[in-house]
Amino acid sequence: MLLTLTLPRIHDLMTAATIEAVYARAGDALAIGSKLCDLTVDLSAVAAQDCPPISHFRLVLRERLWVRDVAALPGGDVAVGATLMRFTTAPDEPLDGVPAREVRVSIAGILAQTDAWERQRA
Amino acid sequence: MSLVPLKLAAFGATVPPVVRSGIRWIHDDGHACRANEIVAWCNVRVGVPTVNGTFSDEARDLQIAFATRVAGTLKRGADTSLGGFLDRLPELERWQVGQTIGHVELRAGEDANGHALRPMFVAGRRVVEVAEDRSGLLTGWHDRLRAWWGDGDAPPSTLMGLGICDQSTLFRGDAVPFHDWFAATRGPAHVVFVPDHVLAPCAAVLTEQLRRTPDEARAIRDDFTQTFARLAPSPEDWMFAGSLVAAVLRSPLGERLEVLGTSGVVPARGVDALVLSVGAEQPRLWRHRTLGYAISVHGYRLKEAGPALSSWLLREFESVRQGVDDARRDYDALIAALRAHGVGAILVMNAMSTSSYDDVTTYASYDAPLSTMIGSVRAKELNLMLHDVARAHDVSIVDNDAMAAELGAARHLTDSVHGSGALHAALRADILRILRERGVAGFEPV
């Protein structure tokens, strides 16, 4: 069965996110609880207040699956609904069908693990 | 029906001349006033020129708001408001004790003794003097805001809020600045709020501010002007960095504060009660590589800063992780410094520790310690740490976490930091309860 992970709308006003880290690699067999990717959601443009809500989230897999391809790239901006990864329930299933459903994930608000400026320096 | 005059109060025999602007009325003629409602204000200046530094750093944003002691119908005095700059600049005329600026018409059968006007001072210290905004009551860019009733003859007790934006509208209130505090307390009371526009008031920063010597401050200032100038900063970079370093070099807890009342200009006794925010303890702070001082800036502020500031921080500072144990150590040091400085009751607002965005099914997906990874876990551990601090140092916790949950955080604390008016009213009431239990004078119920 082909499954897909698209960028979920975590916040009502969110339209996009920045991919901070991608943990899943094509070909990996992932267990429940595997890290998939970290995101930053910056609502500065839609919530123009003194303390613009900039939040960081981690998406974690809630089922056993094989990663088949990964479209998300660290540093890339993606729109809500854009495909981040595709998965299958068996390692060698074809990828040309229509995804049966969204992959099941859990989401947690995380603290920024590296400062954006530290990344610049690196 | 009887008319009770609204007369300008006296401010002691030794007070230098006070000049004022025209009266800016909040309400129209015929408005039904509640007792203690603010109905108007004017800008004032004490001393022409300012004498002996009295209110010198607040001279441009010193105002008196007028409350009525009694309920009734407002009757505005004719020609008290001339509009335009004459109602904004405090040079229209000298303060004339006993001058009647209006009346309150009591309801039939009601009576009142004397006059009805009660003055409430508000004062803002501008971040820079060009931050001009006289459009309203206590408007503008201020690094310190405060208020007190001007009719007491005893030095007031001082309550200071020194937190992040979880305290901003809590202290200032929704309508007339600070009035919610005074409407609920007998006085004499003095309420001060220090906003965190650039520098987050974490425990490490506050302790260093209290202990910093003039020589150390001079070294920081000199180093900043030399090292920052080498980075070809834009004017915007200079303004951002300048306001940041100016905030580092101030110590709000060590500043001399004066109030004006019927006994004239009297010094406040110090800080009788202080409210901190545990939310100021961020996961990282910047530590200067050679001078050793700390800077804590919210991440969203850093995002807004220009390239020169980022270069300056990256070159001159080390980014240091702050775990919950580090926060505990910093709180211990801060409380020792506060006690040595004579600060009275210490209250700390805890953090909202539940996130509606979290859906954690296993902690195995997150590196240990969880408090460095998951925001809600860090908030919970900081809140627990506060209980240890409270036991060890006789500190009171203002339970923002529980009150937001009780009211419904989805409605009253939607982003975990910025609360509703109802939540702030509940927090204000809890702060007053704590002050009363601790016997802080001036904050007893009306």
Coordinates of C-alpha atoms in Angstrom, one line a residue:
Chain A
M1 CA 0.0 0.0 0.0
L2 CA 1.4 3.4 -1.0
L3 CA 1.2 6.1 1.6
T4 CA 2.2 9.7 1.5
L5 CA 3.3 12.4 4.0
T6 CA 2.2 15.8 3.0
L7 CA 2.9 18.9 5.1
P8 CA 0.1 19.1 7.6
R9 CA -1.6 22.4 8.6
I10 CA -0.4 22.5 12.2
H11 CA -1.8 26.0 12.8
D12 CA -4.9 27.5 11.3
L13 CA -2.9 30.5 9.8
M14 CA 0.0 28.4 8.5
T15 CA 0.5 28.2 4.7
A16 CA 4.1 26.8 4.6
A17 CA 7.0 25.6 6.6
T18 CA 10.8 25.4 6.4
I19 CA 12.3 22.0 6.6
E20 CA 15.1 22.1 9.2
A21 CA 16.2 18.5 9.2
V22 CA 15.3 15.3 7.4
Y23 CA 15.9 12.0 9.2
A24 CA 14.3 9.5 6.9
R25 CA 16.2 8.2 3.9
A26 CA 14.8 6.4 0.8
G27 CA 15.0 2.7 1.4
D28 CA 14.9 2.8 5.2
A29 CA 12.7 0.5 7.0
L30 CA 11.2 2.6 9.8
A31 CA 9.8 1.5 13.1
I32 CA 7.0 3.2 15.1
G33 CA 8.4 6.3 16.7
S34 CA 11.0 7.0 14.0
K35 CA 11.9 10.6 13.4
L36 CA 10.8 11.9 10.0
C37 CA 11.7 15.6 9.9
D38 CA 11.8 18.8 11.8
L39 CA 10.0 21.9 10.6
T40 CA 9.9 25.6 11.4
V41 CA 6.5 27.4 11.0
D42 CA 7.0 31.2 10.8
L43 CA 3.7 33.1 11.1
S44 CA 5.4 36.5 11.0
A45 CA 3.7 37.3 7.7
V46 CA 0.2 36.6 8.9
A47 CA 0.5 37.5 12.6
A48 CA 2.4 40.8 12.5
Q49 CA 2.7 41.3 16.2
D50 CA 5.7 42.2 18.3
C51 CA 6.3 38.6 19.2
P52 CA 5.6 36.8 15.9
P53 CA 4.9 33.1 16.5
I54 CA 7.8 31.1 15.2
S55 CA 7.5 27.5 16.1
H56 CA 9.4 24.3 15.5
F57 CA 7.9 20.9 15.2
R58 CA 9.0 17.3 14.8
L59 CA 7.0 14.8 12.8
V60 CA 7.3 11.2 14.1
L61 CA 6.1 8.0 12.4
R62 CA 3.3 6.1 14.1
E63 CA 3.4 2.9 11.9
R64 CA 6.0 0.5 10.5
L65 CA 6.8 1.4 6.9
W66 CA 9.4 1.6 4.2
V67 CA 10.5 5.0 3.0
R68 CA 10.4 5.0 -0.8
D69 CA 11.3 8.6 -1.7
V70 CA 12.0 11.8 0.1
A71 CA 11.1 15.2 -1.5
A72 CA 11.8 17.3 1.6
L73 CA 15.2 18.9 1.6
P74 CA 16.8 20.7 4.6
G75 CA 16.4 24.4 4.2
G76 CA 13.6 24.1 1.7
D77 CA 10.3 25.9 2.1
V78 CA 7.3 23.8 1.4
A79 CA 3.6 24.6 1.1
V80 CA 0.9 23.0 3.2
G81 CA -0.2 19.9 1.3
A82 CA 3.1 19.5 -0.5
T83 CA 4.4 15.9 -0.6
L84 CA 7.4 15.5 1.8
M85 CA 7.9 11.7 1.5
R86 CA 6.2 8.5 0.2
F87 CA 6.1 5.2 2.0
T88 CA 5.0 1.7 1.3
T89 CA 3.9 -1.2 3.6
A90 CA 6.2 -3.6 1.7
P91 CA 9.7 -2.8 0.5
D92 CA 9.2 -3.4 -3.2
E93 CA 5.7 -2.2 -3.9
P94 CA 5.3 -0.1 -7.1
L95 CA 5.1 3.7 -6.7
D96 CA 2.9 4.5 -9.7
G97 CA -0.4 4.2 -8.0
V98 CA -2.5 6.6 -6.1
P99 CA -1.6 6.9 -2.4
A100 CA -4.1 5.1 -0.3
R101 CA -3.9 7.6 2.5
E102 CA -1.7 9.9 4.6
V103 CA 0.8 8.3 6.7
R104 CA 0.1 8.4 10.5
V105 CA 2.3 10.7 12.3
S106 CA 2.6 12.4 15.7
I107 CA 3.6 16.0 16.1
A108 CA 5.4 17.8 19.0
G109 CA 6.5 21.4 19.4
I110 CA 10.3 21.2 19.8
L111 CA 12.9 23.8 20.8
A112 CA 15.1 25.1 18.1
Q113 CA 18.1 22.8 18.0
T114 CA 20.5 25.0 16.2
D115 CA 20.3 28.8 15.9
A116 CA 19.9 29.9 12.3
W117 CA 23.0 32.1 12.6
E118 CA 25.0 29.2 13.9
R119 CA 24.1 27.4 10.7
Q120 CA 25.3 30.4 8.7
R121 CA 28.6 30.2 10.5
A122 CA 28.9 26.5 9.9
Chain B
M1 CA -29.0 67.0 42.6
S2 CA -25.7 68.4 43.8
L3 CA -22.6 69.2 41.8
V4 CA -19.2 68.1 43.1
P5 CA -16.2 70.0 41.7
L6 CA -13.3 68.3 40.0
K7 CA -10.5 70.5 41.5
L8 CA -6.7 70.2 40.7
A9 CA -4.9 68.9 43.8
A10 CA -2.0 70.4 45.8
F11 CA 1.4 68.8 45.6
G12 CA 3.2 70.0 48.7
A13 CA 4.7 73.4 49.6
T14 CA 8.2 72.6 48.4
V15 CA 7.4 71.3 45.0
P16 CA 8.8 73.3 42.1
P17 CA 6.3 74.9 39.8
V18 CA 4.2 72.4 37.8
V19 CA 3.0 73.3 34.3
R20 CA 0.4 71.4 32.4
S21 CA -1.2 70.9 29.0
G22 CA -4.9 71.3 28.2
I23 CA -7.2 68.6 29.5
R24 CA -7.8 65.7 27.3
W25 CA -11.3 64.3 28.1
I26 CA -11.9 60.6 27.7
H27 CA -15.6 61.0 27.9
D28 CA -18.2 63.4 26.6
D29 CA -20.3 65.7 28.7
G30 CA -23.1 63.7 30.3
H31 CA -21.1 60.5 30.6
A32 CA -22.2 58.4 33.6
C33 CA -19.0 57.9 35.6
R34 CA -18.3 55.1 38.1
A35 CA -16.4 56.0 41.3
N36 CA -12.6 56.0 40.6
E37 CA -13.1 56.0 36.9
I38 CA -10.5 57.9 34.9
V39 CA -12.3 60.6 32.9
A40 CA -9.4 62.8 31.6
W41 CA -5.7 63.4 31.6
C42 CA -3.1 66.1 30.9
N43 CA 0.7 66.2 30.4
V44 CA 2.7 67.9 33.1
R45 CA 6.2 69.0 33.8
V46 CA 7.6 69.3 37.3
G47 CA 10.0 72.2 37.5
V48 CA 10.9 74.6 34.7
P49 CA 13.5 73.7 33.9
T50 CA 13.5 70.3 35.6
V51 CA 15.0 70.8 39.1
N52 CA 17.7 68.6 40.5
G53 CA 17.0 65.8 38.1
T54 CA 13.4 65.3 39.4
F55 CA 11.6 63.2 36.8
S56 CA 14.3 64.2 34.4
D57 CA 14.3 61.0 32.5
E58 CA 10.5 61.0 32.3
A59 CA 10.0 64.7 31.7
R60 CA 8.5 64.4 28.3
D61 CA 6.0 61.6 29.2
L62 CA 4.8 62.5 32.6
Q63 CA 1.0 62.7 32.8
I64 CA -1.7 63.0 35.3
A65 CA -4.9 61.1 34.8
F66 CA -8.0 62.3 36.6
A67 CA -10.4 59.9 38.3
T68 CA -13.6 60.9 40.0
R69 CA -14.0 59.8 43.6
V70 CA -17.7 59.6 43.2
A71 CA -20.2 58.2 40.7
G72 CA -22.4 60.5 38.7
T73 CA -22.8 62.5 35.5
L74 CA -19.7 64.2 34.1
K75 CA -19.9 67.9 33.4
R76 CA -16.7 69.1 31.6
G77 CA -15.4 72.5 32.3
A78 CA -15.6 75.0 29.4
D79 CA -12.4 75.8 27.6
T80 CA -10.4 73.2 29.5
S81 CA -9.4 71.5 26.2
L82 CA -7.9 73.5 23.4
G83 CA -7.0 70.5 21.2
G84 CA -3.9 70.0 19.1
F85 CA -0.5 70.5 20.6
L86 CA -1.9 72.6 23.4
D87 CA -3.4 69.5 24.9
R88 CA -0.2 67.5 24.4
L89 CA 2.6 69.8 25.4
P90 CA 2.8 70.7 29.1
E91 CA 3.4 74.4 28.7
L92 CA -0.2 75.7 28.4
E93 CA -0.4 77.0 31.9
R94 CA 0.8 76.6 35.4
W95 CA -0.9 74.1 37.7
Q96 CA -3.3 76.1 39.8
V97 CA -4.2 74.3 43.0
G98 CA -8.0 74.3 43.4
Q99 CA -8.7 75.1 39.8
T100 CA -12.0 73.5 38.8
I101 CA -11.9 71.6 35.5
G102 CA -15.3 70.1 35.7
H103 CA -18.0 68.7 37.9
V104 CA -19.7 65.4 38.7
E105 CA -23.4 65.6 39.2
L106 CA -24.5 63.2 41.8
R107 CA -27.7 61.2 41.6
A108 CA -30.6 62.5 43.6
G109 CA -30.3 61.8 47.3
E110 CA -26.5 61.2 47.1
D111 CA -24.0 63.4 48.8
A112 CA -20.2 63.8 48.7
N113 CA -17.8 65.7 50.9
G114 CA -15.2 68.0 49.3
H115 CA -14.1 67.7 45.7
A116 CA -14.2 64.7 43.5
L117 CA -10.9 64.7 41.6
R118 CA -8.3 62.1 42.3
P119 CA -5.0 62.4 40.4
M120 CA -3.2 59.3 39.1
F121 CA 0.3 59.9 37.8
V122 CA 1.7 57.9 34.9
A123 CA 5.3 58.2 33.7
G124 CA 7.2 56.6 30.8
R125 CA 11.0 56.7 30.3
R126 CA 11.6 56.8 26.6
V127 CA 14.1 54.4 25.1
V128 CA 15.5 57.4 23.2
E129 CA 14.1 60.9 23.5
V130 CA 13.2 61.0 19.8
A131 CA 10.7 58.2 20.4
E132 CA 7.9 60.8 20.4
D133 CA 4.3 59.8 20.7
R134 CA 2.0 62.0 22.6
S135 CA -1.1 60.7 21.0
G136 CA -2.5 59.2 24.2
L137 CA -2.0 58.2 27.8
L138 CA 1.4 56.7 28.3
T139 CA 1.9 56.1 24.6
G140 CA 5.4 55.8 23.0
W141 CA 8.4 53.5 23.1
H142 CA 9.3 53.3 26.8
D143 CA 11.8 51.1 28.6
R144 CA 10.1 51.7 32.0
L145 CA 6.5 52.6 32.7
R146 CA 5.0 53.4 36.1
A147 CA 2.0 54.9 37.8
W148 CA 0.8 56.0 41.3
W149 CA -2.0 57.8 42.9
G150 CA -1.0 61.4 43.6
D151 CA -3.2 62.0 46.7
G152 CA -1.4 60.0 49.3
D153 CA 1.0 61.6 51.8
A154 CA 3.0 58.5 52.7
P155 CA 5.7 56.9 50.5
P156 CA 4.0 54.3 48.5
S157 CA 4.8 50.6 48.3
T158 CA 6.3 49.7 44.9
L159 CA 5.3 46.6 42.8
M160 CA 7.6 46.0 39.8
G161 CA 6.9 43.7 36.9
L162 CA 10.1 42.5 35.2
G163 CA 9.0 39.8 32.9
I164 CA 8.4 39.0 29.2
C165 CA 5.3 39.9 27.3
D166 CA 3.2 37.5 29.5
Q167 CA 3.3 40.5 31.9
S168 CA 2.9 43.4 29.4
T169 CA -0.9 43.9 29.3
L170 CA -1.2 42.2 32.7
F171 CA 0.6 45.1 34.2
R172 CA -0.5 47.9 31.9
G173 CA -4.2 46.7 31.6
D174 CA -6.5 47.1 28.7
A175 CA -7.9 50.6 29.0
V176 CA -6.3 53.3 31.2
P177 CA -2.7 52.3 31.9
F178 CA -2.2 50.6 35.3
H179 CA -5.7 51.7 36.5
D180 CA -6.8 48.2 37.1
W181 CA -4.3 47.9 39.9
F182 CA -5.3 51.2 41.5
A183 CA -9.1 50.5 41.2
A184 CA -8.5 47.4 43.3
T185 CA -6.2 48.7 46.0
R186 CA -6.3 51.1 48.8
G187 CA -2.8 52.6 48.3
P188 CA -0.5 54.3 48.6
A189 CA 0.9 52.1 45.8
H190 CA 3.3 52.5 43.0
V191 CA 3.3 50.1 40.1
V192 CA 6.3 49.8 37.7
F193 CA 6.6 47.7 34.5
V194 CA 9.8 47.2 32.6
P195 CA 9.1 45.8 29.2
D196 CA 11.4 43.3 27.4
H197 CA 11.5 45.0 24.0
V198 CA 15.0 43.8 23.2
L199 CA 16.6 42.1 26.2
A200 CA 14.9 39.2 27.8
P201 CA 15.1 39.6 31.7
C202 CA 16.4 36.1 32.5
A203 CA 17.8 35.6 35.9
A204 CA 21.4 35.6 34.7
V205 CA 21.0 39.0 33.0
L206 CA 19.2 40.5 36.0
T207 CA 21.9 39.3 38.5
E208 CA 24.7 40.7 36.4
Q209 CA 22.8 44.1 36.0
L210 CA 22.5 44.3 39.8
R211 CA 26.2 43.5 40.4
R212 CA 27.8 45.3 37.5
T213 CA 30.3 48.0 38.5
P214 CA 30.6 51.4 36.7
D215 CA 34.0 50.2 35.3
E216 CA 32.5 47.0 34.0
A217 CA 29.6 48.9 32.4
R218 CA 32.1 51.3 30.8
A219 CA 34.1 48.4 29.4
I220 CA 31.0 46.8 27.9
R221 CA 30.0 50.1 26.3
D222 CA 33.5 50.8 24.9
D223 CA 33.9 47.3 23.6
F224 CA 30.5 47.5 21.9
T225 CA 31.1 50.8 20.2
Q226 CA 34.5 49.6 18.9
T227 CA 33.7 46.1 17.8
F228 CA 30.3 46.9 16.4
A229 CA 31.5 49.9 14.3
R230 CA 34.0 47.6 12.5
L231 CA 31.1 45.7 11.0
A232 CA 29.8 48.6 8.9
P233 CA 26.4 48.5 10.5
S234 CA 23.4 50.2 8.9
P235 CA 21.5 52.8 10.8
E236 CA 18.9 50.2 11.6
D237 CA 21.6 47.9 13.0
W238 CA 22.9 50.7 15.2
M239 CA 19.4 51.3 16.6
F240 CA 18.7 47.7 17.3
A241 CA 22.1 47.0 18.9
G242 CA 22.1 50.3 20.7
S243 CA 18.8 49.6 22.4
L244 CA 20.0 46.1 23.2
V245 CA 23.3 47.3 24.8
A246 CA 21.6 50.2 26.6
A247 CA 19.2 47.7 28.1
V248 CA 22.1 45.5 29.2
L249 CA 23.7 48.5 30.9
R250 CA 20.6 49.5 32.9
S251 CA 19.5 47.8 36.1
P252 CA 15.8 48.4 36.6
L253 CA 16.0 47.1 40.1
G254 CA 18.7 49.6 41.1
E255 CA 17.2 52.7 39.8
R256 CA 16.1 55.5 42.1
L257 CA 12.4 56.2 41.7
E258 CA 10.5 59.2 42.9
V259 CA 6.8 59.9 43.2
L260 CA 4.9 63.2 43.5
G261 CA 2.0 63.5 45.9
T262 CA 0.5 65.8 48.5
S263 CA 3.8 65.7 50.4
G264 CA 5.7 66.8 47.4
V265 CA 8.4 64.7 45.6
V266 CA 9.3 61.7 47.8
P267 CA 11.5 58.8 46.9
A268 CA 9.9 55.4 46.7
R269 CA 11.2 53.0 49.4
G270 CA 12.7 50.5 46.9
V271 CA 11.0 47.5 45.4
D272 CA 8.6 46.1 47.9
A273 CA 7.4 43.3 45.6
L274 CA 8.8 42.0 42.3
V275 CA 7.1 39.8 39.7
L276 CA 9.4 37.8 37.4
S277 CA 8.6 35.5 34.5
V278 CA 10.1 32.1 34.2
G279 CA 9.3 32.4 30.5
A280 CA 12.4 34.7 30.3
E281 CA 14.6 31.6 30.8
Q282 CA 15.3 30.7 27.2
P283 CA 17.1 27.6 26.0
R284 CA 20.1 29.7 25.0
L285 CA 21.8 32.9 25.9
W286 CA 24.8 34.7 24.5
R287 CA 27.9 35.0 26.7
H288 CA 30.6 37.5 25.7
R289 CA 33.9 35.8 25.0
T290 CA 36.1 38.2 26.8
L291 CA 34.0 40.4 29.1
G292 CA 31.9 37.5 30.2
Y293 CA 28.5 39.2 30.3
A294 CA 25.3 37.6 29.2
I295 CA 22.7 38.7 26.6
S296 CA 19.4 37.0 26.2
V297 CA 17.3 37.9 23.1
H298 CA 14.2 36.2 21.9
G299 CA 14.6 34.3 18.7
Y300 CA 12.1 36.3 16.9
R301 CA 14.0 39.5 17.7
L302 CA 17.2 38.0 16.3
K303 CA 15.4 37.2 13.1
E304 CA 14.5 40.8 12.8
A305 CA 18.0 42.1 13.5
G306 CA 20.3 43.0 10.6
P307 CA 23.5 41.2 9.5
A308 CA 25.8 43.4 11.5
L309 CA 24.2 42.3 14.8
S310 CA 24.3 38.6 13.8
S311 CA 28.0 39.0 12.9
W312 CA 28.7 40.8 16.1
L313 CA 27.0 38.1 18.2
L314 CA 28.7 35.3 16.3
R315 CA 32.2 36.9 16.6
E316 CA 32.1 38.3 20.1
F317 CA 29.8 35.9 21.9
E318 CA 29.3 32.2 22.5
S319 CA 25.9 30.7 22.3
V320 CA 25.4 28.8 25.5
R321 CA 22.7 26.2 26.1
Q322 CA 20.6 26.9 29.2
G323 CA 19.2 23.8 30.8
V324 CA 16.7 23.7 33.6
D325 CA 19.5 23.2 36.1
D326 CA 21.2 26.3 34.8
A327 CA 18.0 28.2 35.3
R328 CA 17.9 26.9 38.9
R329 CA 21.4 28.0 39.6
D330 CA 20.7 31.5 38.0
Y331 CA 17.6 31.9 40.2
D332 CA 19.5 31.0 43.3
A333 CA 22.1 33.7 42.5
L334 CA 19.4 36.3 41.5
I335 CA 17.4 35.8 44.7
A336 CA 20.5 36.2 46.8
A337 CA 21.3 39.4 44.9
L338 CA 17.7 40.7 45.3
R339 CA 17.7 40.0 49.0
A340 CA 21.0 41.8 49.4
H341 CA 19.5 44.7 47.5
G342 CA 16.5 44.9 49.8
V343 CA 13.8 43.7 47.4
G344 CA 10.8 42.5 49.4
A345 CA 8.3 39.9 48.2
I346 CA 9.5 37.9 45.1
L347 CA 6.8 36.4 42.9
V348 CA 7.5 34.4 39.7
M349 CA 4.9 33.7 37.0
N350 CA 5.2 30.2 35.8
A351 CA 4.9 29.1 32.2
M352 CA 2.0 27.5 30.2
S353 CA 3.1 23.9 30.0
T354 CA 0.5 22.4 27.7
S355 CA 0.5 22.8 24.0
S356 CA -2.5 22.0 21.9
Y357 CA -0.1 21.3 19.0
D358 CA 1.6 18.4 20.8
D359 CA 0.6 14.8 20.0
V360 CA 3.4 12.8 21.5
T361 CA 2.9 9.1 21.5
T362 CA 6.5 8.1 22.4
Y363 CA 9.4 10.0 23.9
A364 CA 11.8 7.6 22.2
S365 CA 11.7 10.0 19.2
Y366 CA 13.4 12.8 21.1
D367 CA 16.9 13.1 22.5
A368 CA 17.5 13.3 26.2
P369 CA 17.1 15.4 28.2
L370 CA 13.6 16.0 26.9
S371 CA 13.6 19.5 28.4
T372 CA 16.1 20.5 25.7
M373 CA 13.9 19.1 23.0
I374 CA 10.2 19.5 23.7
G375 CA 8.9 22.9 24.6
S376 CA 6.1 21.7 26.8
V377 CA 8.4 19.4 28.7
R378 CA 10.9 22.2 29.3
A379 CA 8.0 24.4 30.5
K380 CA 6.9 21.7 32.9
E381 CA 10.4 21.2 34.3
L382 CA 10.9 24.9 34.7
N383 CA 7.6 25.1 36.6
L384 CA 8.7 22.2 38.8
M385 CA 12.1 23.9 39.3
L386 CA 10.1 27.0 40.5
H387 CA 8.6 24.9 43.3
D388 CA 12.1 24.1 44.6
V389 CA 13.0 27.7 44.3
A390 CA 9.9 28.7 46.2
R391 CA 10.6 26.3 49.0
A392 CA 14.3 27.3 49.3
H393 CA 13.8 31.0 49.1
D394 CA 10.3 31.8 50.3
V395 CA 9.2 32.9 46.8
S396 CA 5.6 32.9 45.6
I397 CA 4.5 31.3 42.3
V398 CA 1.9 33.0 40.2
D399 CA 0.2 30.0 38.6
N400 CA -0.3 31.2 35.1
D401 CA -0.2 27.5 34.0
A402 CA -3.2 26.5 36.1
M403 CA -5.2 29.7 35.6
A404 CA -4.9 29.5 31.8
A405 CA -5.9 25.8 31.9
E406 CA -8.8 26.6 34.1
L407 CA -10.1 29.4 31.9
G408 CA -9.3 27.4 28.7
A409 CA -5.9 28.1 27.0
A410 CA -7.4 27.6 23.6
R411 CA -9.4 30.7 24.1
H412 CA -7.4 32.7 26.7
L413 CA -3.7 31.8 25.9
T414 CA -3.8 30.8 22.3
D415 CA 0.0 30.9 21.7
S416 CA 1.1 30.0 25.2
V417 CA 2.3 33.5 26.0
H418 CA -0.1 36.2 25.1
G419 CA -3.1 36.0 27.3
S420 CA -6.6 37.4 27.2
G421 CA -7.9 40.2 29.4
A422 CA -9.8 37.7 31.5
L423 CA -6.7 35.7 32.1
H424 CA -4.7 38.9 33.0
A425 CA -7.5 40.0 35.4
A426 CA -7.3 36.6 37.1
L427 CA -3.5 36.8 37.3
R428 CA -3.7 40.4 38.7
A429 CA -6.1 39.2 41.3
D430 CA -3.8 36.4 42.3
I431 CA -0.8 38.7 42.5
L432 CA -2.8 41.0 44.8
R433 CA -3.9 38.0 46.9
I434 CA -0.2 37.1 47.3
L435 CA 0.8 40.7 48.2
R436 CA -1.9 40.9 50.8
E437 CA -1.0 37.5 52.3
R438 CA 2.6 38.7 52.5
G439 CA 1.5 42.0 54.1
V440 CA 2.8 44.3 51.4
A441 CA 1.3 47.6 52.5
G442 CA -0.7 49.7 50.0
F443 CA -2.2 46.8 48.2
E444 CA -5.0 46.0 50.6
P445 CA -8.5 46.0 49.0
V446 CA -10.4 49.2 48.6

